[in-house]
CSV table of C-alpha atoms in Angstrom, one decimal:
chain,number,residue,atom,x,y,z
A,23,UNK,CA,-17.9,90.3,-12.5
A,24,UNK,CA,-17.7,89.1,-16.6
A,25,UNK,CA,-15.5,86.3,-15.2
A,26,UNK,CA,-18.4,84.9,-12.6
A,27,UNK,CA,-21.1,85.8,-15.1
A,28,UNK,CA,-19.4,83.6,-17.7
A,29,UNK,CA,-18.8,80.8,-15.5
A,30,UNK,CA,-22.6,80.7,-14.3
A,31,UNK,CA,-23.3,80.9,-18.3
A,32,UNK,CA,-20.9,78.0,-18.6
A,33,UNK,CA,-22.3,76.0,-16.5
A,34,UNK,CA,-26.2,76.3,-17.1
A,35,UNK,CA,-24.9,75.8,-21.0
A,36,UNK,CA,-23.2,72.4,-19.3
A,37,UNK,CA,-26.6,71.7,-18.0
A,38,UNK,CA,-28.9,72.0,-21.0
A,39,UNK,CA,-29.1,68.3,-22.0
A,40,UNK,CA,-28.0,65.1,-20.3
A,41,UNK,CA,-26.3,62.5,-21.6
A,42,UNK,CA,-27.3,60.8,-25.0
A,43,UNK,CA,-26.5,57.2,-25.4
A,44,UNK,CA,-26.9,55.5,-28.6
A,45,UNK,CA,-27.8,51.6,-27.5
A,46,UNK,CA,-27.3,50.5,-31.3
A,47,UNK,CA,-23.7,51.1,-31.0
A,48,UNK,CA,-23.3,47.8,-29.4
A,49,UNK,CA,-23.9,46.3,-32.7
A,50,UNK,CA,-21.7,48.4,-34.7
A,51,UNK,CA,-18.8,46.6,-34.1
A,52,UNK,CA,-15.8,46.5,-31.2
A,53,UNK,CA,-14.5,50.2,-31.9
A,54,UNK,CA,-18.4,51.5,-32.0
A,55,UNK,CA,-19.2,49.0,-28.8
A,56,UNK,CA,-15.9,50.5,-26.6
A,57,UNK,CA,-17.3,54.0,-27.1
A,58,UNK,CA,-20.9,53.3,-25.8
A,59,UNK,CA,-19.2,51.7,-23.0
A,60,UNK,CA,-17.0,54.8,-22.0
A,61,UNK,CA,-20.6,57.1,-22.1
A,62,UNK,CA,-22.8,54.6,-20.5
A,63,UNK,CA,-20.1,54.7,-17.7
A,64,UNK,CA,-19.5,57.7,-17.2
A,65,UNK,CA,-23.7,58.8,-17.7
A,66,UNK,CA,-23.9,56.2,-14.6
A,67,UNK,CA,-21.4,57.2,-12.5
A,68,UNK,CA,-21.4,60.7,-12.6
A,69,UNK,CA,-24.9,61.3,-13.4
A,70,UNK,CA,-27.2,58.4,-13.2
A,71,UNK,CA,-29.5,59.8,-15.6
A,72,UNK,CA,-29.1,59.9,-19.4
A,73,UNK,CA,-31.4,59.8,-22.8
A,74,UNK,CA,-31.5,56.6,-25.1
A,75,UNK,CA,-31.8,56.9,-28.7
A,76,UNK,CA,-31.0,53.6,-30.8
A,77,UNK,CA,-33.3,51.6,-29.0
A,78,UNK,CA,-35.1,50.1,-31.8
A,79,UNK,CA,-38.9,51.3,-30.6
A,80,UNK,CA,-40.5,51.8,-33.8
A,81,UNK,CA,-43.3,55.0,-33.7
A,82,UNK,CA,-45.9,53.1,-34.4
A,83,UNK,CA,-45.5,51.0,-31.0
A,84,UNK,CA,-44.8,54.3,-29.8
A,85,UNK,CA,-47.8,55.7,-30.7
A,86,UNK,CA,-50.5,52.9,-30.6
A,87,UNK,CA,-49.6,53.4,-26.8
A,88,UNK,CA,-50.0,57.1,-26.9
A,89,UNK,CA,-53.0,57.0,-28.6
A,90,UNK,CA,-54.4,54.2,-26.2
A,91,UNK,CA,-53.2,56.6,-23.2
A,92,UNK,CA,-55.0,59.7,-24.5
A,93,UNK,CA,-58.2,58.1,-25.1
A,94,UNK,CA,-57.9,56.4,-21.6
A,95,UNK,CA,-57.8,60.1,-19.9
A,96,UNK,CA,-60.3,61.1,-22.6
A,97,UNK,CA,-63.1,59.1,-20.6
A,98,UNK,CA,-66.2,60.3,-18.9
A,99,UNK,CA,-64.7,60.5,-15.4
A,100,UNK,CA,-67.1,57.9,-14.3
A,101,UNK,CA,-65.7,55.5,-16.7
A,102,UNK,CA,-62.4,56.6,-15.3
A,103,UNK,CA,-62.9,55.7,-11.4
A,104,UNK,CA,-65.1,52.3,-12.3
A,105,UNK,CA,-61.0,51.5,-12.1
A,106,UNK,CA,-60.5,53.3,-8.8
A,107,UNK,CA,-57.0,52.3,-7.6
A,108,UNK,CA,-59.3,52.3,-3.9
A,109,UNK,CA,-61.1,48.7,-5.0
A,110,UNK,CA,-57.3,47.0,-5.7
A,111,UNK,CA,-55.1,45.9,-2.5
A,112,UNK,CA,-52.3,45.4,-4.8
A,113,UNK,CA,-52.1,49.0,-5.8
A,114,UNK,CA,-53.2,48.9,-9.4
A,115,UNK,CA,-56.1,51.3,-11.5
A,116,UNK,CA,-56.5,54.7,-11.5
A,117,UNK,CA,-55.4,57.2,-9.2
A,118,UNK,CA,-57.2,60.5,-8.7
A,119,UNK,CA,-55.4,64.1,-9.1
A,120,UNK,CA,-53.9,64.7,-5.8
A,121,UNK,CA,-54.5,61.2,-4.4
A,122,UNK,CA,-50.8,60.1,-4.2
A,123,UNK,CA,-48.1,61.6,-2.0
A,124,UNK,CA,-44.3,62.6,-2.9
A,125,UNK,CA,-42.3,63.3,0.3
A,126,UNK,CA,-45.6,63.6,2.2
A,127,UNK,CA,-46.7,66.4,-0.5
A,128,UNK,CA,-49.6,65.9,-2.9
A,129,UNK,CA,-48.5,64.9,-6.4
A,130,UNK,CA,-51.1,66.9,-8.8
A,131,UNK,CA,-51.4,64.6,-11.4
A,132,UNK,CA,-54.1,61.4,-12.1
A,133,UNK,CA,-52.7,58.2,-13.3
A,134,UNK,CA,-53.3,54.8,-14.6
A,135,UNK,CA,-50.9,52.4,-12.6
A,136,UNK,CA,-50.4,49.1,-14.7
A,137,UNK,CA,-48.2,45.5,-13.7
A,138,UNK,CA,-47.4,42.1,-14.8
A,139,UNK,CA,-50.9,40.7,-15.3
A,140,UNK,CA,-50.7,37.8,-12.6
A,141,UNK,CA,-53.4,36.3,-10.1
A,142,UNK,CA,-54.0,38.5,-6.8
A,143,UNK,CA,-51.7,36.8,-4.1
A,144,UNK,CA,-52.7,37.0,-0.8
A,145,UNK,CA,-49.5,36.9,1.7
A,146,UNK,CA,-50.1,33.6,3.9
A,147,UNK,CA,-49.0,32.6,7.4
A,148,UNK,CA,-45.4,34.4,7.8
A,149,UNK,CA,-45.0,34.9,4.1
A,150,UNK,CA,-43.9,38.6,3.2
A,151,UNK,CA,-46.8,40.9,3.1
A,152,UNK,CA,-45.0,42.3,-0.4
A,153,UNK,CA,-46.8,39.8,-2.1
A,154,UNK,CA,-49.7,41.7,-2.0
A,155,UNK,CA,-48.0,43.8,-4.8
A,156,UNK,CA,-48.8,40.6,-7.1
A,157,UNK,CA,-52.5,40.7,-8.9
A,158,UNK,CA,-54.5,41.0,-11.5
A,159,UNK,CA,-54.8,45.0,-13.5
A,160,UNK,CA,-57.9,47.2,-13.7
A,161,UNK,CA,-58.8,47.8,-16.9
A,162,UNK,CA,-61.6,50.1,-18.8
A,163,UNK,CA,-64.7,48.4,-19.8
A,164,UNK,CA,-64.6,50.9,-22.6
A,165,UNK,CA,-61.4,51.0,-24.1
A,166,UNK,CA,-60.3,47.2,-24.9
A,167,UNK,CA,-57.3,48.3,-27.2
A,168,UNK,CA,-55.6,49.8,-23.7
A,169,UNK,CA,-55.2,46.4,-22.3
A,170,UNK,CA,-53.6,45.0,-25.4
A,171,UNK,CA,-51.3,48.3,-25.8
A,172,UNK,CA,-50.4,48.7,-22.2
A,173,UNK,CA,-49.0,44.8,-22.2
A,174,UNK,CA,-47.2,45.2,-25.0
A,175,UNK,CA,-45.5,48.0,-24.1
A,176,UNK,CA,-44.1,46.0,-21.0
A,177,UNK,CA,-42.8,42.9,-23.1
A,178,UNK,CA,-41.3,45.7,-25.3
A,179,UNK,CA,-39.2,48.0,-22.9
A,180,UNK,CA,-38.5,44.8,-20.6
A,181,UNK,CA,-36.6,43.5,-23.1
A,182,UNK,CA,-34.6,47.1,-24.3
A,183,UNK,CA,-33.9,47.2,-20.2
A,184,UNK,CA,-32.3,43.9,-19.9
A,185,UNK,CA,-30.3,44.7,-23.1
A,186,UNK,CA,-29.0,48.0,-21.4
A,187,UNK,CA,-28.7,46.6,-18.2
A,188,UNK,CA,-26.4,44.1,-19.6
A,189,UNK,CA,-24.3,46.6,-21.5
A,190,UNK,CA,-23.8,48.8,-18.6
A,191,UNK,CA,-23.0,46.2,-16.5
A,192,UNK,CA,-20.4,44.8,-19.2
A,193,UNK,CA,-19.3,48.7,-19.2
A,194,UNK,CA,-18.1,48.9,-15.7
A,195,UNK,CA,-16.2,45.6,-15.8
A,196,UNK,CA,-18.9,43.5,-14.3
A,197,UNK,CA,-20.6,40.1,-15.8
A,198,UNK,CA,-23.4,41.4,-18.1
A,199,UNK,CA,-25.5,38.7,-16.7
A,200,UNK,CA,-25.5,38.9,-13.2
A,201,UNK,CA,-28.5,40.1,-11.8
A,202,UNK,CA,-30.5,37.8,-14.5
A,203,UNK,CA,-31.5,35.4,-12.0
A,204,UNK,CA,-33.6,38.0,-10.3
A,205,UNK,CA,-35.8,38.7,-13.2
A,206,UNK,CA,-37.1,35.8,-15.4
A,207,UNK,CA,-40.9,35.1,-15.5
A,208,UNK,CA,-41.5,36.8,-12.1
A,209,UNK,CA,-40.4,40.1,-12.4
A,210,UNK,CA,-42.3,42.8,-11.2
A,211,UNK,CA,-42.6,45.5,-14.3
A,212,UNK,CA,-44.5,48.5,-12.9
A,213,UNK,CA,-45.8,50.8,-16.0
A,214,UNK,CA,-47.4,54.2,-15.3
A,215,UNK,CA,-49.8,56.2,-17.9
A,216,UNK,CA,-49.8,59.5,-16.3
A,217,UNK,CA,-51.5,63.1,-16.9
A,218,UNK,CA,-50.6,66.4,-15.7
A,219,UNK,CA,-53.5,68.4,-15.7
A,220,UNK,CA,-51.6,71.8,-15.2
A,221,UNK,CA,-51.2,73.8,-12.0
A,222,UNK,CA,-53.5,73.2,-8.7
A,223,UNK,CA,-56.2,75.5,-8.2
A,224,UNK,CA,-53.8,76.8,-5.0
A,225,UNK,CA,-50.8,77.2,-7.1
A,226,UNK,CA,-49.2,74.7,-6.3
A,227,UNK,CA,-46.7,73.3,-8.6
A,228,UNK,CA,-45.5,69.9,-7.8
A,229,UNK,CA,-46.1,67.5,-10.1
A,230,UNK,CA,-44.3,64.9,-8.4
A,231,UNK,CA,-42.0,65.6,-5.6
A,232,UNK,CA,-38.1,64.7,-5.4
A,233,UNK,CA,-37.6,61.5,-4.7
A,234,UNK,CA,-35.9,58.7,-6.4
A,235,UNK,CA,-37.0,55.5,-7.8
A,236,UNK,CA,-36.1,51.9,-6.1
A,237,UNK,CA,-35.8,49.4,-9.2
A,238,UNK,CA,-32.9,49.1,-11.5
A,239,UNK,CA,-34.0,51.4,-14.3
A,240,UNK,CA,-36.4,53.7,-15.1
A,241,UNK,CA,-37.4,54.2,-19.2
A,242,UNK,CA,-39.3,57.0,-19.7
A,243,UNK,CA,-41.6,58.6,-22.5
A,244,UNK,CA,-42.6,62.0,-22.0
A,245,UNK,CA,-44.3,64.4,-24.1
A,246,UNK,CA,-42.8,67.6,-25.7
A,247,UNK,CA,-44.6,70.2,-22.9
A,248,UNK,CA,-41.3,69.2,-20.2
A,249,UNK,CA,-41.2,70.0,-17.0
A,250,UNK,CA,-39.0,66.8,-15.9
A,251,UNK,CA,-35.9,68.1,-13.5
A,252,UNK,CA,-32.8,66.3,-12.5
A,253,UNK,CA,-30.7,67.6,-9.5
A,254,UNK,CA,-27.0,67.8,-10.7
A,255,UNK,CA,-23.5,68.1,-9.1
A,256,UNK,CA,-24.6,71.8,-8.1
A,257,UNK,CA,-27.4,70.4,-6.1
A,258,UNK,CA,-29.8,72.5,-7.6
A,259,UNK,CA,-33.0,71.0,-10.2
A,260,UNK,CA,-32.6,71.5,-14.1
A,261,UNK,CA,-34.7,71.0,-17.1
A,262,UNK,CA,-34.2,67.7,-19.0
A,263,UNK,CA,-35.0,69.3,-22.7
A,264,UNK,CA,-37.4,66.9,-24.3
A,265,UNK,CA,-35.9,64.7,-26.9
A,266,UNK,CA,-37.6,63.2,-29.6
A,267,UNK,CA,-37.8,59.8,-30.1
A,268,UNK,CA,-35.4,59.1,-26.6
A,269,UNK,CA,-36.3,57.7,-23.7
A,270,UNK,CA,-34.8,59.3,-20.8
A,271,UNK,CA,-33.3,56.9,-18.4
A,272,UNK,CA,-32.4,57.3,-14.5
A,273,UNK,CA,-31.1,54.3,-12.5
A,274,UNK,CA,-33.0,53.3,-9.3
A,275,UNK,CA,-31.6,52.6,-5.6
A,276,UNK,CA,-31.0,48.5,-6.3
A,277,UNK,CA,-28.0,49.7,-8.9
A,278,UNK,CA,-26.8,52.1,-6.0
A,279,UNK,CA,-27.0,49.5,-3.6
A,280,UNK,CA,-25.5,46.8,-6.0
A,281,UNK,CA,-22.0,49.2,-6.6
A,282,UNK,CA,-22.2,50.4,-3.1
A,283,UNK,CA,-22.9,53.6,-4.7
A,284,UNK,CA,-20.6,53.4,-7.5
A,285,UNK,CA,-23.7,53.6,-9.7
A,286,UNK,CA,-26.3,56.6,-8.5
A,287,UNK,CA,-29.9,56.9,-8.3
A,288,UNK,CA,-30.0,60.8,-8.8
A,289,UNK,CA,-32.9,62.8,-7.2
A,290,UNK,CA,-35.6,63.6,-9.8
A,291,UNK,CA,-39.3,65.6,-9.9
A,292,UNK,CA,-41.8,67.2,-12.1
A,293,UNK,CA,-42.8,71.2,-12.1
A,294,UNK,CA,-46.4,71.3,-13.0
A,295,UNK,CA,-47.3,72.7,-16.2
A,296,UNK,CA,-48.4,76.0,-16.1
A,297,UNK,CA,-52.2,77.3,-16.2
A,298,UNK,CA,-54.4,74.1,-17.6
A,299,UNK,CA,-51.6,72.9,-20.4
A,300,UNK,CA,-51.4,69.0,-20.0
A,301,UNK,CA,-48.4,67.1,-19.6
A,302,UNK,CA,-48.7,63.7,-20.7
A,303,UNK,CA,-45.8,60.9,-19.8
A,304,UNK,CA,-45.2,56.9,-19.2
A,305,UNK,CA,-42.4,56.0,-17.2
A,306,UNK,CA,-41.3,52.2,-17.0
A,307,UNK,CA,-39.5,50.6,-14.4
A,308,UNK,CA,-37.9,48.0,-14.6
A,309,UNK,CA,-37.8,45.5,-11.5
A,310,UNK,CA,-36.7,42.3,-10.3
A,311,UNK,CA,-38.6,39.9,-8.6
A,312,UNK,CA,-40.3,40.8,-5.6
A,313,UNK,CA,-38.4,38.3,-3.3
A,314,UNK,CA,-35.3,39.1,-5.3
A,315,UNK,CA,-32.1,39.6,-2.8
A,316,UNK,CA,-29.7,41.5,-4.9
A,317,UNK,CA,-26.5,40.7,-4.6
A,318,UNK,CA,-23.2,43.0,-4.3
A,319,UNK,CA,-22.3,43.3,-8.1
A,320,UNK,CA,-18.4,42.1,-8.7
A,321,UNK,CA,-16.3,45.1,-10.6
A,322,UNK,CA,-13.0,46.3,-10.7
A,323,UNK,CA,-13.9,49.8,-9.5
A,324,UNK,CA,-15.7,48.3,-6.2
A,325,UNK,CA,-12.8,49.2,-4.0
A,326,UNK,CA,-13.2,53.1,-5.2
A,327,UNK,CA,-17.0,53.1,-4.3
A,328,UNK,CA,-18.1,55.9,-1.8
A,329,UNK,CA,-20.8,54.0,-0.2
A,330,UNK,CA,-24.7,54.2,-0.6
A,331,UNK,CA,-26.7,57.4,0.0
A,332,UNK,CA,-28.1,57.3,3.7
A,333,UNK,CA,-31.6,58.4,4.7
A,334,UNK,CA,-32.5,57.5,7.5
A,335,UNK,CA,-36.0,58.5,7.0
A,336,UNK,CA,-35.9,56.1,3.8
A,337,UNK,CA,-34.0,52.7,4.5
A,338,UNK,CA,-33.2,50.2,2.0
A,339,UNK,CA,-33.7,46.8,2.8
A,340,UNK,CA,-32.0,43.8,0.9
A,341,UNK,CA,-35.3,42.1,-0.7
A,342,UNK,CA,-36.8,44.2,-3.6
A,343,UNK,CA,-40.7,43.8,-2.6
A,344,UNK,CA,-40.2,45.4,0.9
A,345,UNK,CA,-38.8,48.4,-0.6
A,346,UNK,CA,-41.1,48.9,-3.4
A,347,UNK,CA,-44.5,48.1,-0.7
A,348,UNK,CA,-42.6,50.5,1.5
A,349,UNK,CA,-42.7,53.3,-1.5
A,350,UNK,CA,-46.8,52.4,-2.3
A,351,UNK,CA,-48.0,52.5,1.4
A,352,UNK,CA,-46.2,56.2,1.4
A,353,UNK,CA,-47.3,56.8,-1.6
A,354,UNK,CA,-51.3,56.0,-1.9
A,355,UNK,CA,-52.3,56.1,2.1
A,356,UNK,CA,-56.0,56.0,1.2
A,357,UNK,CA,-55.1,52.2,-0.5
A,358,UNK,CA,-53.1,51.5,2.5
A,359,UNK,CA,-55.9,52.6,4.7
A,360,UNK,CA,-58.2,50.5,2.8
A,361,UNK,CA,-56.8,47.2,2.2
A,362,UNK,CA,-53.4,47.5,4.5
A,363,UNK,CA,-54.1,49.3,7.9
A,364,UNK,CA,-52.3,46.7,9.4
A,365,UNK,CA,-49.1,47.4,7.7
A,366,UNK,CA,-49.0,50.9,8.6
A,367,UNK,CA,-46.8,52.4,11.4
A,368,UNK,CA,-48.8,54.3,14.0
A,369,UNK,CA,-48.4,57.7,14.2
């Protein structure tokens, strides 16, 4: 009975923190370099979540976003839905609490959903209806500075993710600059400015559901009130302790693809915080462009690959835009019922 009791105490111990990888240890010379290497592979492999420290985001770009953010959710309601996500076919503006889906489930949180700032594209004869996902932002009339904010905070963690990308590439024995060709000018960064307004009214607690995400990487910012959870080897959901100053970072499906699951996207999801406590965080994902094929990634450990997660209830297809329009036509069915009825597989 002691024995099994200390084991379990063992093991949630084990659990308290993911990894940390330090990303300024690539310039701190070969010795300094090997080391980040051995974590970043090993955070990948076995885990496919980790927090980043070293990654040279100053806090005050840190917080001229935060503050942009809070003032954005800080607006008269009506100011708020003037940027209705509903008036956008390319899924971008503001999403209502309860309004997007996880796993079929409501996700009871509001949101600003942000992009490359790029013309609307409107798919033509037998081109790819993903290019719908391309078009201009939605923006508050009465908060200019969010705009300018929002933007740079996309240059800024799209160039930390292709620096990490690189090195944990490099760290598995694969070109750091492979998948560069599929990012360039016409990447497809997605940036989220989200608000957890505490639990639903029915008790409910999902903030978002499980699921995970279909990029590369993710980089996210969250707040100090947690409620992030990671599933781990035991199968079971655990806390990811807030970290100050880190971003926490979780691969997406392409990487799983790309190592033929070498590399895994790990399930993730958010508890609601409870009673009316707000929970404020900005995940970043990094993504390729959206006619981007990626490639099977070349590595000395591709022969001891177990294969990619199945689900049959969530394929993967070879071109990055079908997956990610897949994920937003599940995710926001009154924008897909709006703008893409088309697209949508009858019941």
């Amino acid at each position: 009975m002691t024995t099994n009791t200390s084991s379990r105490h063992q093991q949630q111990h084990q659990y308290q923190q993911l990894p940390i990888i330090d990303l300024s240890a690539a310039d701190r010379g070969p010795q300094a370099r090997a080391l980040l290497h051995a974590q970043l592979h090993s955070a990948a492999h076995d885990v496919g979540f980790f927090q980043l420290v070293g990654h040279g985001v100053t806090e005050a770009e840190t917080g001229a976003l935060l503050q942009a953010m809070h003032r954005f959710f800080a607006l008269p309601e009506v100011d708020r839905l003037a940027i209705d996500n509903l008036n956008s076919p390319h899924f971008r503006g503001y999403t209502r609490t309860g309004d997007e889906r996880t796993g079929g489930s409501r996700d009871w949180r509001d949101q600003l959903d942000i992009g490359a700032e790029r013309a609307a594209r409107t798919p033509g004869p037998g081109e790819p209806a993903y290019w719908w996902l391309e078009g201009p932002n939605q923006w508050p009339d009465a908060l200019p500075e969010l705009r300018v904010a929002a933007l740079a905070w996309i240059d800024r963690l799209s160039a930390v993710a292709a620096r990490l990308l690189r090195e944990l590439l490099v760290a598995i024995g694969a070109p750091g600059d492979f998948y560069e060709p599929v990012f360039g000018e016409r990447a497809h960064p997605h940036l989220k400015l989200v608000r957890y307004p505490g639990s639903a009214s029915d008790g409910g607690d999902q903030g978002v559901g499980a699921h995970k995400d279909y990029g590369f990487l993710t980089l996210l910012l969250q707040d100090q009130v947690g409620g992030l959870q990671v599933q781990r080897e035991d199968g079971l959901f655990h806390d990811v302790p807030p970290l100050p100053g880190a971003f926490v970072v979780n691969l997406g499906e392409l990487l799983e693809v790309a190592t033929n699951g070498y590399l895994i996207a790990t399930n993730h999801r958010v508890v609601s915080p409870a009673g009316a406590t707000e929970r404020f965080s900005v995940p970043f994902f990094y993504n390729p462009r959206l006619d981007a094929r990626v490639e099977p990634l070349p590595f000395p450990h591709a022969a001891t690959a177990p294969g990619v997660t199945t689900d049959p209830a969530n394929p993967l297809f070879a071109e990055y835009g079908r997956n990610e329009l897949k994920g937003k036509l599940r995710a926001h069915p009154l924008v897909a019922a709006r703008h893409h009825a088309e697209l949508l597989t009858p019941a």
